Tab-separated table of N, CA and C in Angstrom:
chain	number	residue	atom	x	y	z
A	63	MET	N	-10.782	3.263	-2.322
A	63	MET	CA	-10.556	4.644	-1.953
A	63	MET	C	-11.676	5.473	-2.565
A	64	GLN	N	-12.152	6.447	-1.837
A	64	GLN	CA	-13.200	7.285	-2.358
A	64	GLN	C	-12.688	8.092	-3.546
A	65	LYS	N	-13.597	8.329	-4.499
A	65	LYS	CA	-13.215	9.022	-5.731
A	65	LYS	C	-12.641	10.415	-5.437
A	66	THR	N	-13.234	11.128	-4.500
A	66	THR	CA	-12.752	12.476	-4.163
A	66	THR	C	-11.303	12.430	-3.677
A	67	LYS	N	-10.994	11.467	-2.816
A	67	LYS	CA	-9.627	11.351	-2.309
A	67	LYS	C	-8.657	11.012	-3.430
A	68	LEU	N	-9.080	10.141	-4.345
A	68	LEU	CA	-8.212	9.794	-5.471
A	68	LEU	C	-7.960	10.993	-6.374
A	69	VAL	N	-8.990	11.773	-6.617
A	69	VAL	CA	-8.831	12.967	-7.450
A	69	VAL	C	-7.860	13.934	-6.775
A	70	LEU	N	-8.039	14.155	-5.470
A	70	LEU	CA	-7.148	15.063	-4.738
A	70	LEU	C	-5.706	14.529	-4.708
A	71	LEU	N	-5.562	13.228	-4.530
A	71	LEU	CA	-4.232	12.628	-4.547
A	71	LEU	C	-3.571	12.799	-5.906
A	72	THR	N	-4.330	12.579	-6.971
A	72	THR	CA	-3.801	12.738	-8.328
A	72	THR	C	-3.371	14.177	-8.572
A	73	LEU	N	-4.255	15.121	-8.259
A	73	LEU	CA	-3.936	16.539	-8.457
A	73	LEU	C	-2.737	16.970	-7.608
A	74	GLY	N	-2.720	16.551	-6.353
A	74	GLY	CA	-1.612	16.905	-5.471
A	74	GLY	C	-0.285	16.366	-5.983
A	75	ALA	N	-0.298	15.124	-6.451
A	75	ALA	CA	0.938	14.525	-6.984
A	75	ALA	C	1.435	15.305	-8.186
A	76	TRP	N	0.526	15.651	-9.098
A	76	TRP	CA	0.951	16.378	-10.299
A	76	TRP	C	1.414	17.789	-9.962
A	77	LEU	N	0.833	18.397	-8.918
A	77	LEU	CA	1.305	19.717	-8.477
A	77	LEU	C	2.739	19.631	-7.943
A	78	PHE	N	3.026	18.593	-7.169
A	78	PHE	CA	4.389	18.400	-6.670
A	78	PHE	C	5.366	18.170	-7.821
A	79	VAL	N	4.945	17.401	-8.827
A	79	VAL	CA	5.809	17.159	-9.985
A	79	VAL	C	6.088	18.479	-10.696
A	80	ALA	N	5.040	19.256	-10.945
A	80	ALA	CA	5.201	20.535	-11.641
A	80	ALA	C	6.099	21.480	-10.836
A	81	ALA	N	5.886	21.531	-9.521
A	81	ALA	CA	6.706	22.403	-8.669
A	81	ALA	C	8.170	21.949	-8.688
A	82	GLY	N	8.386	20.643	-8.617
A	82	GLY	CA	9.756	20.122	-8.647
A	82	GLY	C	10.475	20.473	-9.935
A	83	ILE	N	9.784	20.335	-11.051
A	83	ILE	CA	10.381	20.672	-12.347
A	83	ILE	C	10.635	22.174	-12.434
A	84	PHE	N	9.682	22.974	-11.960
A	84	PHE	CA	9.846	24.436	-11.966
A	84	PHE	C	11.085	24.844	-11.174
A	85	PHE	N	11.230	24.314	-9.962
A	85	PHE	CA	12.390	24.662	-9.131
A	85	PHE	C	13.694	24.234	-9.792
A	86	TYR	N	13.680	23.064	-10.404
A	86	TYR	CA	14.891	22.564	-11.057
A	86	TYR	C	15.287	23.433	-12.246
A	87	LEU	N	14.293	23.896	-13.010
A	87	LEU	CA	14.553	24.682	-14.214
A	87	LEU	C	14.718	26.177	-13.944
A	88	SER	N	14.640	26.572	-12.681
A	88	SER	CA	14.784	27.983	-12.310
A	88	SER	C	16.076	28.179	-11.529
A	89	PRO	N	17.195	28.356	-12.242
A	89	PRO	CA	18.494	28.472	-11.548
A	89	PRO	C	18.579	29.684	-10.632
A	90	GLU	N	17.768	30.704	-10.900
A	90	GLU	CA	17.817	31.898	-10.054
A	90	GLU	C	17.347	31.628	-8.623
A	91	ILE	N	16.646	30.525	-8.421
A	91	ILE	CA	16.200	30.167	-7.070
A	91	ILE	C	17.401	29.736	-6.229
A	92	GLY	N	18.385	29.152	-6.872
A	92	GLY	CA	19.624	28.780	-6.183
A	92	GLY	C	19.486	27.601	-5.240
A	93	LEU	N	18.993	26.487	-5.737
A	93	LEU	CA	18.866	25.298	-4.905
A	93	LEU	C	20.249	24.734	-4.569
A	94	THR	N	20.393	24.261	-3.358
A	94	THR	CA	21.625	23.558	-3.005
A	94	THR	C	21.587	22.189	-3.677
A	95	LEU	N	22.724	21.538	-3.750
A	95	LEU	CA	22.792	20.222	-4.384
A	95	LEU	C	21.874	19.231	-3.660
A	96	LEU	N	21.878	19.271	-2.325
A	96	LEU	CA	21.027	18.371	-1.553
A	96	LEU	C	19.548	18.622	-1.844
A	97	THR	N	19.153	19.884	-1.881
A	97	THR	CA	17.762	20.227	-2.172
A	97	THR	C	17.393	19.812	-3.582
A	98	GLU	N	18.298	20.011	-4.525
A	98	GLU	CA	18.046	19.603	-5.911
A	98	GLU	C	17.836	18.097	-5.995
A	99	VAL	N	18.672	17.342	-5.319
A	99	VAL	CA	18.536	15.881	-5.330
A	99	VAL	C	17.214	15.471	-4.705
A	100	LEU	N	16.883	16.055	-3.554
A	100	LEU	CA	15.642	15.700	-2.872
A	100	LEU	C	14.413	16.073	-3.692
A	101	VAL	N	14.402	17.290	-4.233
A	101	VAL	CA	13.227	17.775	-4.953
A	101	VAL	C	13.105	17.140	-6.327
A	102	PHE	N	14.175	17.190	-7.106
A	102	PHE	CA	14.055	16.764	-8.498
A	102	PHE	C	14.331	15.281	-8.705
A	103	TRP	N	15.419	14.787	-8.160
A	103	TRP	CA	15.816	13.410	-8.450
A	103	TRP	C	15.091	12.375	-7.606
A	104	ILE	N	14.524	12.781	-6.486
A	104	ILE	CA	13.750	11.852	-5.655
A	104	ILE	C	12.270	12.220	-5.671
A	105	GLY	N	11.959	13.489	-5.407
A	105	GLY	CA	10.563	13.924	-5.316
A	105	GLY	C	9.781	13.785	-6.606
A	106	VAL	N	10.357	14.249	-7.711
A	106	VAL	CA	9.625	14.194	-8.992
A	106	VAL	C	9.323	12.756	-9.408
A	107	PRO	N	10.296	11.830	-9.379
A	107	PRO	CA	9.941	10.447	-9.737
A	107	PRO	C	8.916	9.826	-8.781
A	108	PHE	N	9.071	10.097	-7.470
A	108	PHE	CA	8.132	9.549	-6.494
A	108	PHE	C	6.714	10.044	-6.764
A	109	PHE	N	6.544	11.357	-6.908
A	109	PHE	CA	5.203	11.899	-7.109
A	109	PHE	C	4.661	11.596	-8.506
A	110	THR	N	5.545	11.369	-9.476
A	110	THR	CA	5.082	10.918	-10.789
A	110	THR	C	4.451	9.536	-10.655
A	111	LEU	N	5.133	8.639	-9.953
A	111	LEU	CA	4.581	7.292	-9.743
A	111	LEU	C	3.285	7.348	-8.942
A	112	ALA	N	3.250	8.182	-7.902
A	112	ALA	CA	2.033	8.317	-7.092
A	112	ALA	C	0.878	8.849	-7.945
A	113	GLY	N	1.165	9.844	-8.779
A	113	GLY	CA	0.130	10.407	-9.655
A	113	GLY	C	-0.361	9.401	-10.673
A	114	LEU	N	0.559	8.637	-11.253
A	114	LEU	CA	0.166	7.610	-12.220
A	114	LEU	C	-0.676	6.528	-11.555
A	115	TYR	N	-0.272	6.116	-10.356
A	115	TYR	CA	-1.029	5.095	-9.634
A	115	TYR	C	-2.433	5.589	-9.312
A	116	ALA	N	-2.541	6.813	-8.792
A	116	ALA	CA	-3.849	7.364	-8.436
A	116	ALA	C	-4.723	7.521	-9.683
A	117	ALA	N	-4.130	7.982	-10.785
A	117	ALA	CA	-4.888	8.119	-12.036
A	117	ALA	C	-5.364	6.758	-12.533
A	118	LYS	N	-4.503	5.758	-12.415
A	118	LYS	CA	-4.888	4.396	-12.821
A	118	LYS	C	-6.056	3.902	-11.971
A	119	ARG	N	-5.990	4.152	-10.646
A	119	ARG	CA	-7.088	3.728	-9.757
A	119	ARG	C	-8.388	4.437	-10.104
A	120	LEU	N	-8.290	5.679	-10.582
A	120	LEU	CA	-9.494	6.405	-10.996
A	120	LEU	C	-10.116	5.788	-12.250
A	121	MET	N	-9.261	5.362	-13.165
A	121	MET	CA	-9.747	4.850	-14.449
A	121	MET	C	-10.133	3.373	-14.394
A	122	ILE	N	-9.385	2.589	-13.641
A	122	ILE	CA	-9.643	1.151	-13.575
A	122	ILE	C	-10.245	0.835	-12.217
A	123	LYS	N	-11.488	0.477	-12.233
A	123	LYS	CA	-12.193	0.168	-10.986
A	123	LYS	C	-11.974	-1.303	-10.631
A	124	LYS	N	-11.222	-1.545	-9.588
A	124	LYS	CA	-11.072	-2.891	-9.087
A	124	LYS	C	-11.049	-2.813	-7.569
A	125	PRO	N	-11.576	-3.836	-6.917
A	125	PRO	CA	-11.604	-3.809	-5.454
A	125	PRO	C	-10.193	-3.802	-4.870
A	126	ALA	N	-10.033	-3.104	-3.765
A	126	ALA	CA	-8.727	-3.022	-3.112
A	126	ALA	C	-8.350	-4.347	-2.453
A	127	VAL	N	-9.336	-5.042	-1.908
A	127	VAL	CA	-9.110	-6.324	-1.245
A	127	VAL	C	-10.231	-7.272	-1.645
A	128	ILE	N	-9.851	-8.478	-2.024
A	128	ILE	CA	-10.831	-9.509	-2.390
A	128	ILE	C	-10.615	-10.693	-1.469
A	129	LEU	N	-11.639	-11.047	-0.684
A	129	LEU	CA	-11.573	-12.204	0.199
A	129	LEU	C	-12.260	-13.378	-0.484
A	130	ASP	N	-11.666	-14.561	-0.386
A	130	ASP	CA	-12.312	-15.760	-0.906
A	130	ASP	C	-11.931	-16.945	-0.031
A	131	SER	N	-12.328	-18.143	-0.426
A	131	SER	CA	-12.090	-19.322	0.407
A	131	SER	C	-10.612	-19.693	0.517
A	132	GLU	N	-9.785	-19.299	-0.439
A	132	GLU	CA	-8.351	-19.631	-0.418
A	132	GLU	C	-7.525	-18.628	0.371
A	133	GLY	N	-7.998	-17.384	0.433
A	133	GLY	CA	-7.247	-16.323	1.099
A	133	GLY	C	-7.778	-14.976	0.671
A	134	PHE	N	-6.874	-14.073	0.387
A	134	PHE	CA	-7.300	-12.755	-0.084
A	134	PHE	C	-6.284	-12.219	-1.079
A	135	VAL	N	-6.749	-11.247	-1.854
A	135	VAL	CA	-5.880	-10.557	-2.800
A	135	VAL	C	-5.814	-9.102	-2.359
A	136	ASP	N	-4.593	-8.636	-2.098
A	136	ASP	CA	-4.352	-7.256	-1.677
A	136	ASP	C	-3.936	-6.434	-2.892
A	137	GLN	N	-4.833	-5.558	-3.337
A	137	GLN	CA	-4.569	-4.626	-4.431
A	137	GLN	C	-4.766	-3.197	-3.945
A	138	ALA	N	-4.586	-2.990	-2.631
A	138	ALA	CA	-4.928	-1.726	-2.004
A	138	ALA	C	-3.937	-0.605	-2.268
A	139	SER	N	-2.741	-0.947	-2.716
A	139	SER	CA	-1.756	0.095	-2.979
A	139	SER	C	-0.839	-0.367	-4.100
A	140	ALA	N	0.046	0.510	-4.502
A	140	ALA	CA	0.989	0.173	-5.570
A	140	ALA	C	1.916	-0.965	-5.160
A	141	VAL	N	2.092	-1.169	-3.861
A	141	VAL	CA	2.915	-2.270	-3.379
A	141	VAL	C	2.066	-3.309	-2.659
A	142	GLY	N	0.833	-3.481	-3.129
A	142	GLY	CA	-0.051	-4.487	-2.550
A	142	GLY	C	0.584	-5.869	-2.625
A	143	ALA	N	0.266	-6.717	-1.668
A	143	ALA	CA	0.897	-8.032	-1.555
A	143	ALA	C	0.443	-9.018	-2.621
A	144	GLY	N	-0.699	-8.753	-3.236
A	144	GLY	CA	-1.216	-9.728	-4.199
A	144	GLY	C	-1.911	-10.859	-3.470
A	145	ARG	N	-1.824	-12.086	-3.993
A	145	ARG	CA	-2.491	-13.250	-3.414
A	145	ARG	C	-1.794	-13.682	-2.124
A	146	VAL	N	-2.589	-13.802	-1.063
A	146	VAL	CA	-2.114	-14.305	0.220
A	146	VAL	C	-3.063	-15.435	0.622
A	147	TYR	N	-2.519	-16.581	0.981
A	147	TYR	CA	-3.331	-17.740	1.355
A	147	TYR	C	-3.602	-17.740	2.859
A	148	TRP	N	-4.803	-18.207	3.242
A	148	TRP	CA	-5.170	-18.225	4.657
A	148	TRP	C	-4.160	-19.023	5.476
A	149	LYS	N	-3.615	-20.091	4.916
A	149	LYS	CA	-2.648	-20.909	5.657
A	149	LYS	C	-1.364	-20.140	5.986
A	150	GLU	N	-1.117	-19.018	5.282
A	150	GLU	CA	0.066	-18.196	5.548
A	150	GLU	C	-0.176	-17.155	6.642
A	151	VAL	N	-1.456	-16.924	6.986
A	151	VAL	CA	-1.817	-15.849	7.910
A	151	VAL	C	-1.769	-16.329	9.356
A	152	GLU	N	-1.008	-15.620	10.164
A	152	GLU	CA	-0.953	-15.903	11.601
A	152	GLU	C	-2.052	-15.139	12.326
A	153	SER	N	-2.158	-13.827	12.051
A	153	SER	CA	-3.178	-13.005	12.700
A	153	SER	C	-3.434	-11.745	11.878
A	154	MET	N	-4.541	-11.095	12.206
A	154	MET	CA	-4.924	-9.847	11.542
A	154	MET	C	-5.411	-8.882	12.619
A	155	PHE	N	-5.119	-7.612	12.440
A	155	PHE	CA	-5.475	-6.611	13.439
A	155	PHE	C	-5.498	-5.230	12.800
A	156	ILE	N	-6.091	-4.293	13.510
A	156	ILE	CA	-6.127	-2.896	13.059
A	156	ILE	C	-5.117	-2.109	13.883
A	157	PHE	N	-4.356	-1.260	13.203
A	157	PHE	CA	-3.407	-0.407	13.908
A	157	PHE	C	-3.372	0.965	13.238
A	158	THR	N	-2.810	1.929	13.959
A	158	THR	CA	-2.687	3.290	13.459
A	158	THR	C	-1.211	3.641	13.354
A	159	TYR	N	-0.858	4.241	12.232
A	159	TYR	CA	0.512	4.712	12.042
A	159	TYR	C	0.448	6.026	11.282
A	160	GLY	N	1.110	7.036	11.813
A	160	GLY	CA	1.127	8.344	11.161
A	160	GLY	C	-0.259	8.941	10.998
A	161	GLY	N	-1.144	8.652	11.941
A	161	GLY	CA	-2.501	9.187	11.882
A	161	GLY	C	-3.420	8.459	10.910
A	162	GLN	N	-2.940	7.392	10.300
A	162	GLN	CA	-3.745	6.637	9.340
A	162	GLN	C	-3.981	5.225	9.877
A	163	ARG	N	-5.211	4.718	9.693
A	163	ARG	CA	-5.554	3.381	10.161
A	163	ARG	C	-5.267	2.344	9.074
A	164	PHE	N	-4.770	1.183	9.526
A	164	PHE	CA	-4.412	0.095	8.624
A	164	PHE	C	-4.953	-1.222	9.146
A	165	LEU	N	-5.211	-2.134	8.226
A	165	LEU	CA	-5.438	-3.526	8.563
A	165	LEU	C	-4.069	-4.195	8.449
A	166	GLY	N	-3.574	-4.710	9.551
A	166	GLY	CA	-2.286	-5.377	9.555
A	166	GLY	C	-2.473	-6.874	9.437
A	167	VAL	N	-1.643	-7.498	8.649
A	167	VAL	CA	-1.677	-8.947	8.491
A	167	VAL	C	-0.303	-9.488	8.851
A	168	ARG	N	-0.257	-10.289	9.897
A	168	ARG	CA	0.981	-10.929	10.324
A	168	ARG	C	0.997	-12.329	9.719
A	169	LEU	N	2.082	-12.645	9.033
A	169	LEU	CA	2.207	-13.944	8.378
A	169	LEU	C	3.025	-14.912	9.228
A	170	ASN	N	2.758	-16.205	9.062
A	170	ASN	CA	3.563	-17.227	9.735
A	170	ASN	C	5.019	-17.071	9.335
A	171	GLU	N	5.236	-16.872	8.057
A	171	GLU	CA	6.549	-16.560	7.513
A	171	GLU	C	6.317	-15.830	6.191
A	172	THR	N	7.245	-14.994	5.825
A	172	THR	CA	7.042	-14.164	4.632
A	172	THR	C	7.699	-14.737	3.388
A	173	SER	N	8.461	-15.806	3.526
A	173	SER	CA	9.237	-16.295	2.384
A	173	SER	C	8.351	-16.718	1.210
A	174	GLY	N	7.224	-17.376	1.479
A	174	GLY	CA	6.340	-17.794	0.394
A	174	GLY	C	5.774	-16.610	-0.369
A	175	LEU	N	5.337	-15.611	0.362
A	175	LEU	CA	4.797	-14.403	-0.260
A	175	LEU	C	5.888	-13.687	-1.048
A	176	GLU	N	7.059	-13.542	-0.455
A	176	GLU	CA	8.155	-12.829	-1.120
A	176	GLU	C	8.597	-13.529	-2.404
A	177	GLN	N	8.515	-14.858	-2.439
A	177	GLN	CA	8.884	-15.594	-3.648
A	177	GLN	C	7.915	-15.324	-4.792
A	178	ARG	N	6.665	-14.995	-4.459
A	178	ARG	CA	5.665	-14.708	-5.491
A	178	ARG	C	5.719	-13.258	-5.968
A	179	MET	N	6.489	-12.422	-5.285
A	179	MET	CA	6.571	-10.997	-5.615
A	179	MET	C	7.865	-10.690	-6.368
A	180	SER	N	7.870	-9.529	-6.981
A	180	SER	CA	9.128	-9.048	-7.557
A	180	SER	C	10.059	-8.683	-6.398
A	181	LYS	N	11.343	-8.632	-6.674
A	181	LYS	CA	12.315	-8.276	-5.628
A	181	LYS	C	12.061	-6.869	-5.096
A	182	ARG	N	11.674	-5.955	-5.995
A	182	ARG	CA	11.396	-4.571	-5.593
A	182	ARG	C	10.224	-4.530	-4.627
A	183	LYS	N	9.140	-5.240	-4.952
A	183	LYS	CA	7.967	-5.252	-4.075
A	183	LYS	C	8.280	-5.893	-2.741
A	184	ALA	N	9.036	-6.981	-2.759
A	184	ALA	CA	9.406	-7.657	-1.513
A	184	ALA	C	10.247	-6.733	-0.628
A	185	ALA	N	11.166	-5.998	-1.235
A	185	ALA	CA	11.999	-5.059	-0.472
A	185	ALA	C	11.144	-3.948	0.129
A	186	LEU	N	10.189	-3.437	-0.633
A	186	LEU	CA	9.296	-2.389	-0.122
A	186	LEU	C	8.398	-2.921	0.989
A	187	LEU	N	7.946	-4.162	0.853
A	187	LEU	CA	7.127	-4.789	1.884
A	187	LEU	C	7.912	-4.877	3.192
A	188	ASN	N	9.170	-5.314	3.109
A	188	ASN	CA	10.018	-5.420	4.305
A	188	ASN	C	10.325	-4.051	4.894
A	189	LEU	N	10.598	-3.071	4.050
A	189	LEU	CA	10.872	-1.716	4.523
A	189	LEU	C	9.651	-1.145	5.244
A	190	ASN	N	8.483	-1.360	4.678
A	190	ASN	CA	7.240	-0.894	5.274
A	190	ASN	C	7.056	-1.501	6.662
A	191	ARG	N	7.316	-2.791	6.799
A	191	ARG	CA	7.181	-3.474	8.087
A	191	ARG	C	8.159	-2.893	9.103
A	192	GLU	N	9.399	-2.655	8.684
A	192	GLU	CA	10.412	-2.116	9.594
A	192	GLU	C	10.094	-0.691	10.025
A	193	LEU	N	9.606	0.129	9.100
A	193	LEU	CA	9.326	1.531	9.415
A	193	LEU	C	8.172	1.686	10.391
A	194	THR	N	7.115	0.884	10.240
A	194	THR	CA	5.944	1.051	11.091
A	194	THR	C	6.106	0.393	12.441
A	195	GLY	N	6.930	-0.642	12.526
A	195	GLY	CA	7.095	-1.350	13.791
A	195	GLY	C	5.833	-2.061	14.238
A	196	ALA	N	4.901	-2.273	13.330
A	196	ALA	CA	3.605	-2.865	13.679
A	196	ALA	C	3.635	-4.388	13.688
A	197	GLU	N	4.759	-4.979	13.348
A	197	GLU	CA	4.899	-6.426	13.281
A	197	GLU	C	3.895	-7.059	12.313
A	198	ALA	N	3.472	-6.282	11.351
A	198	ALA	CA	2.580	-6.791	10.312
A	198	ALA	C	3.362	-6.846	9.011
A	199	SER	N	3.224	-7.931	8.293
A	199	SER	CA	3.899	-8.061	7.006
A	199	SER	C	3.176	-7.282	5.926
A	200	ILE	N	1.866	-7.164	6.087
A	200	ILE	CA	1.034	-6.494	5.082
A	200	ILE	C	0.247	-5.389	5.763
A	201	HIS	N	0.209	-4.226	5.111
A	201	HIS	CA	-0.536	-3.078	5.627
A	201	HIS	C	-1.560	-2.650	4.581
A	202	ILE	N	-2.833	-2.728	4.933
A	202	ILE	CA	-3.893	-2.318	4.014
A	202	ILE	C	-4.519	-1.046	4.584
A	203	PRO	N	-4.358	0.098	3.903
A	203	PRO	CA	-4.849	1.368	4.457
A	203	PRO	C	-6.365	1.512	4.346
A	204	GLN	N	-6.957	2.096	5.386
A	204	GLN	CA	-8.399	2.371	5.364
A	204	GLN	C	-8.765	3.234	4.164
A	205	THR	N	-7.880	4.160	3.799
A	205	THR	CA	-8.194	5.089	2.709
A	205	THR	C	-8.364	4.383	1.366
A	206	ALA	N	-7.844	3.165	1.233
A	206	ALA	CA	-7.982	2.429	-0.026
A	206	ALA	C	-9.294	1.653	-0.105
A	207	LEU	N	-9.996	1.548	1.022
A	207	LEU	CA	-11.197	0.721	1.079
A	207	LEU	C	-12.469	1.561	1.051
A	208	SER	N	-13.505	1.007	0.461
A	208	SER	CA	-14.804	1.682	0.443
A	208	SER	C	-15.661	1.257	1.630
A	209	VAL	N	-15.182	0.305	2.423
A	209	VAL	CA	-15.871	-0.154	3.626
A	209	VAL	C	-14.946	0.026	4.819
A	210	LYS	N	-15.491	-0.086	6.014
A	210	LYS	CA	-14.696	0.072	7.235
A	210	LYS	C	-13.729	-1.101	7.407
A	211	LEU	N	-12.571	-0.807	7.968
A	211	LEU	CA	-11.590	-1.853	8.251
A	211	LEU	C	-12.185	-2.957	9.120
A	212	GLU	N	-13.021	-2.566	10.085
A	212	GLU	CA	-13.629	-3.543	10.991
A	212	GLU	C	-14.453	-4.577	10.227
A	213	SER	N	-15.127	-4.140	9.188
A	213	SER	CA	-15.941	-5.047	8.378
A	213	SER	C	-15.057	-6.067	7.649
A	214	VAL	N	-13.977	-5.596	7.054
A	214	VAL	CA	-13.048	-6.492	6.358
A	214	VAL	C	-12.399	-7.434	7.365
A	215	LEU	N	-11.990	-6.897	8.512
A	215	LEU	CA	-11.343	-7.711	9.542
A	215	LEU	C	-12.285	-8.796	10.050
A	216	ASP	N	-13.535	-8.459	10.332
A	216	ASP	CA	-14.500	-9.451	10.811
A	216	ASP	C	-14.691	-10.577	9.797
A	217	ASP	N	-14.888	-10.219	8.543
A	217	ASP	CA	-15.080	-11.225	7.499
A	217	ASP	C	-13.830	-12.092	7.347
A	218	ALA	N	-12.666	-11.460	7.348
A	218	ALA	CA	-11.412	-12.198	7.198
A	218	ALA	C	-11.188	-13.146	8.375
A	219	LYS	N	-11.457	-12.681	9.593
A	219	LYS	CA	-11.258	-13.535	10.766
A	219	LYS	C	-12.187	-14.744	10.742
A	220	LYS	N	-13.417	-14.561	10.296
A	220	LYS	CA	-14.354	-15.689	10.178
A	220	LYS	C	-13.812	-16.720	9.198
A	221	ARG	N	-13.333	-16.257	8.059
A	221	ARG	CA	-12.784	-17.176	7.062
A	221	ARG	C	-11.525	-17.864	7.591
A	222	LEU	N	-10.681	-17.109	8.268
A	222	LEU	CA	-9.442	-17.650	8.824
A	222	LEU	C	-9.741	-18.708	9.880
A	223	GLN	N	-10.696	-18.448	10.771
A	223	GLN	CA	-11.067	-19.409	11.802
A	223	GLN	C	-11.645	-20.676	11.182
A	224	HIS	N	-12.461	-20.524	10.153
A	224	HIS	CA	-13.045	-21.669	9.454
A	224	HIS	C	-11.943	-22.549	8.867
A	225	ILE	N	-10.961	-21.936	8.242
A	225	ILE	CA	-9.843	-22.678	7.635
A	225	ILE	C	-9.047	-23.396	8.732
A	226	LYS	N	-8.744	-22.696	9.817
A	226	LYS	CA	-7.939	-23.299	10.893
A	226	LYS	C	-8.680	-24.447	11.583
A	227	ARG	N	-10.012	-24.340	11.696
A	227	ARG	CA	-10.798	-25.424	12.300
A	227	ARG	C	-10.799	-26.671	11.410
A	228	ASN	N	-10.777	-26.451	10.112
A	228	ASN	CA	-10.899	-27.563	9.163
A	228	ASN	C	-9.569	-28.104	8.670
A	229	THR	N	-8.476	-27.727	9.309
A	229	THR	CA	-7.184	-28.274	8.880
A	229	THR	C	-6.532	-29.066	9.987
């Protein structure tokens, strides 16, 4: 992800956290119970995690996706899939959801990947797949990459084809 976008994401997240706390601590505003739950009990923790993640990405420089002969490592988001082996990959493609472009990875089956993940990450991975309807088990956002999705997709497809030819 570009440094400018990370800085803006970090600042935006902390602004939402500050606003949520302000609204919660200002009884004269008169929030309804539903609004209080949404803003303070859901919004503040969510944007705190988003802000911490973005700040961590600013401080710790690591590639979002690493391709190698065994497969790839997805570190593109807080719920990145981690290590994925080429033998688990059925196909890869680019898709758009909510105005954002993603590299989608469809797996032969997700059970192997899910066993290597925490239960929370596996649940988020499944929820993400259901919400987008993209039939991809893994979604890597363009905004997390310093190169074009097409470049990553081309390199990944070459490696995937090489593995499939040699097995």
